[in-house]
Coordinates of C-alpha atoms in Angstrom, one line a residue:
X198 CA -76.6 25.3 -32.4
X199 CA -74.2 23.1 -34.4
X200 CA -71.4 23.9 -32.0
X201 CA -73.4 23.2 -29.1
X202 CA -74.4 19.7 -30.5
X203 CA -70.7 19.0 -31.3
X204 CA -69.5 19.9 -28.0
X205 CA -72.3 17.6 -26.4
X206 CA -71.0 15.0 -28.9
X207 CA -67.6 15.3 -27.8
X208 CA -68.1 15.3 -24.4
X209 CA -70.6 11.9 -24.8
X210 CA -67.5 10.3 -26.7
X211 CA -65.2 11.3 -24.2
X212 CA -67.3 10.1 -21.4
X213 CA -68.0 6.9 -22.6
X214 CA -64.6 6.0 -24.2
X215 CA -63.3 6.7 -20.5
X216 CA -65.6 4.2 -18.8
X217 CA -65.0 1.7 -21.5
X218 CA -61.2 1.5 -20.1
X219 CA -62.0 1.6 -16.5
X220 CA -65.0 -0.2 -16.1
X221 CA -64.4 -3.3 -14.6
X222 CA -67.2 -5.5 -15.8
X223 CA -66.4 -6.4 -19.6
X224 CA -70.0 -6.4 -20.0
X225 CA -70.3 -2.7 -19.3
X226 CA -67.4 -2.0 -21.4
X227 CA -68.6 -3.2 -24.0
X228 CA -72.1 -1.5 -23.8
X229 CA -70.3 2.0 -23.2
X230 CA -67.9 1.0 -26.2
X231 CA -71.6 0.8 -27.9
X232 CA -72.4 4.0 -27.0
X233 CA -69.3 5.3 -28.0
X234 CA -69.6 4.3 -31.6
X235 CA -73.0 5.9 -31.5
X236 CA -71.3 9.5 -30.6
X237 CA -69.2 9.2 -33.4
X238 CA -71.9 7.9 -35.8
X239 CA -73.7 11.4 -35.0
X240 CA -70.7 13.4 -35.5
X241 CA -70.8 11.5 -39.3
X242 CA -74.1 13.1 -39.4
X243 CA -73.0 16.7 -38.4
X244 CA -70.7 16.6 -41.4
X245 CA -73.5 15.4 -44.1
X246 CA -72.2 12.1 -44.0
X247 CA -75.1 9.8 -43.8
X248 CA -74.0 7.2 -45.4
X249 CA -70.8 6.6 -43.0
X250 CA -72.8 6.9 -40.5
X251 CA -75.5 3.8 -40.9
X252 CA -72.2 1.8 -42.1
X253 CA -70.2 2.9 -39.1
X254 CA -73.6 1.5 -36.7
X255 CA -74.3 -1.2 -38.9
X256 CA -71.0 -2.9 -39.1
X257 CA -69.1 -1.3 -35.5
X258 CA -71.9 -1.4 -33.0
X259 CA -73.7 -4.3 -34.8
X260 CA -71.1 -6.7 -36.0
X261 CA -67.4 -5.7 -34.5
X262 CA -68.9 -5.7 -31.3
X263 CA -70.8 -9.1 -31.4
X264 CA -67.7 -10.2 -32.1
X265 CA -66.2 -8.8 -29.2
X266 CA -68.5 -10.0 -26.8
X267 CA -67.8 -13.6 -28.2
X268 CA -64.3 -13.3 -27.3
X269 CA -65.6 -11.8 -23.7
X270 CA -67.6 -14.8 -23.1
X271 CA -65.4 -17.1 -24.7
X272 CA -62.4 -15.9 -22.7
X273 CA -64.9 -16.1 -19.5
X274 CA -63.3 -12.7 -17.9
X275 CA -65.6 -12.8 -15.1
X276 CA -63.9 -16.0 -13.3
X277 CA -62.3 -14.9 -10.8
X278 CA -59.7 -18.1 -9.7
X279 CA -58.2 -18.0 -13.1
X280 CA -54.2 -18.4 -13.2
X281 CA -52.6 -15.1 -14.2
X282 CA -50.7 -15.6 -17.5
X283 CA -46.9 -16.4 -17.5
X284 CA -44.3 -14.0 -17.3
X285 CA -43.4 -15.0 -21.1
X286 CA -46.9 -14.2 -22.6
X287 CA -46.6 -11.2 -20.5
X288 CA -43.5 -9.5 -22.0
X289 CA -44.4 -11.3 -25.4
X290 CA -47.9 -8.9 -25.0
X291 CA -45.6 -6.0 -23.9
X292 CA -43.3 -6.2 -27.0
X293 CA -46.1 -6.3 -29.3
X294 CA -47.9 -3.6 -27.9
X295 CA -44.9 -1.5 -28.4
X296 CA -43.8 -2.4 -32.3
X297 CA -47.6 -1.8 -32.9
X298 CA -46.7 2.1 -31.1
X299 CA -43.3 2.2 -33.1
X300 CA -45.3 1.6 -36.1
X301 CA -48.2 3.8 -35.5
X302 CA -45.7 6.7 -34.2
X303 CA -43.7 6.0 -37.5
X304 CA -46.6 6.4 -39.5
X305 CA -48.1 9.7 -38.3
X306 CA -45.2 11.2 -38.0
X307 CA -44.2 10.4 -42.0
X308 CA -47.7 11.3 -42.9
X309 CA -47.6 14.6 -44.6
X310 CA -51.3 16.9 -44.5
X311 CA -52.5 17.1 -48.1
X312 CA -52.7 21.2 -48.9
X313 CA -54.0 21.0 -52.0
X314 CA -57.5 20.3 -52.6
X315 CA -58.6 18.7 -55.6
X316 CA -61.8 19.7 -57.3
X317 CA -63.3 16.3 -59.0
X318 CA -66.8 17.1 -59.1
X319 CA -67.5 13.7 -58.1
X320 CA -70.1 13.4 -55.0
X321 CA -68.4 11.4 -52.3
X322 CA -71.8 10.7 -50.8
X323 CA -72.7 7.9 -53.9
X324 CA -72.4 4.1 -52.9
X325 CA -70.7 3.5 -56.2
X326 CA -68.3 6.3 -56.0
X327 CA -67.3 5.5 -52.3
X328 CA -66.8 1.8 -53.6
X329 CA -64.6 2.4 -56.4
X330 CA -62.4 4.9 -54.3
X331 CA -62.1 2.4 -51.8
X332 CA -61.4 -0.5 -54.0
X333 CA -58.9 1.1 -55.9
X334 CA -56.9 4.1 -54.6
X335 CA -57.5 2.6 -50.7
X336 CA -57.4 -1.2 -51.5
X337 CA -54.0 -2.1 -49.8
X338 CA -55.5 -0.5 -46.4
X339 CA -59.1 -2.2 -46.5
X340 CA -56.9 -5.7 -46.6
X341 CA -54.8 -4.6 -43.9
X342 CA -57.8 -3.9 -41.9
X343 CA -59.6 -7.3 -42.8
X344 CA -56.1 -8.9 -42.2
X345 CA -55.5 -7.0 -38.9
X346 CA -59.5 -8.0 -37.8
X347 CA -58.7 -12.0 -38.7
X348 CA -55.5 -12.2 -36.6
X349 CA -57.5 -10.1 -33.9
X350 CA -60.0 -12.8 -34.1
X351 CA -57.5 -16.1 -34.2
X352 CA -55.0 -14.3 -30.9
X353 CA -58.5 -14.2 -28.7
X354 CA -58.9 -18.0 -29.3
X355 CA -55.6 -18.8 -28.5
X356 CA -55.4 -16.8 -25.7
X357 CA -58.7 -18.2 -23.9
X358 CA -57.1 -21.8 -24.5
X359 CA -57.0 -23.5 -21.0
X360 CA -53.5 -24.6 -20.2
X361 CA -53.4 -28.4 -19.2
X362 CA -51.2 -28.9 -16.6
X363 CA -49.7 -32.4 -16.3
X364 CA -49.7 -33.6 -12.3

């Protein structure tokens, strides 16, 4: 039964991650991206982790992706006789995208798998365990990710700027 409802899980994930890239409305990519995070919130559940799971709905489908349907409106992706961007935004995107790759490539291939399990007694599950693990052994990481979701935020503005062109 479990195995089943994994699979089904997966294949739901799979499905709508998929159409999230190649749907051409940003609308609909964004609902399937919704979706999406709602696969993943049930595999939380398959492994006892309820608490992960209402965060990961709460603050993914609920606040992450108001904020990107902000940036979809404010960018107004639907207009059609937009200018394409210029060839120096486009290789400036292209070189970012790749020391973000070098990085993440870097990173997983230095990261070692931990084979010894530690037997703490401490249930994972409590709020005020899970906030003092992640406020002290993972507190560099939270900041990069708050950081990362900041710059995230100020690049889509800038990017939807009109460009004035002087006649």
């Amino acid at each position: 039964m479990l195995t089943t409802l994994f699979y089904i899980l997966s294949a739901i994930t799979l499905a709508t991650a998929f159409l999230t890239i190649f749907s051409k409305n940003p609308i609909h990519s964004a609902i399937y991206l919704v979706l999406c995070f709602f696969s993943i919130a049930g595999h939380y559940l398959m492994f006892n982790a309820q608490f992960l799971a209402i965060v990961h709905i709460i603050v993914y489908s609920g606040a992450i992706m108001i904020l990107m349907l902000f940036t979809i409106m404010l960018m107004n992706l639907n207009k059609e006789d937009e200018k394409n961007k210029s060839v120096l935004s486009r290789i400036a995107a292209v070189v970012s995208f790749c020391l973000v790759a070098l990085v993440l490539l870097a990173t997983f291939i230095k990261a070692q798998p931990q084979l010894t399990y530690k037997v703490s007694g401490q249930d994972y599950q409590s709020i005020k365990v899970l906030g003092q693990v992640l406020l002290n052994e993972y507190m560099v990481p939270f900041e990069f990710a708050s950081v990362l979701l900041l710059v995230s935020m100020i690049g889509a503005v800038l990017l939807s700027k009109k460009e004035h062109i002087n006649n």
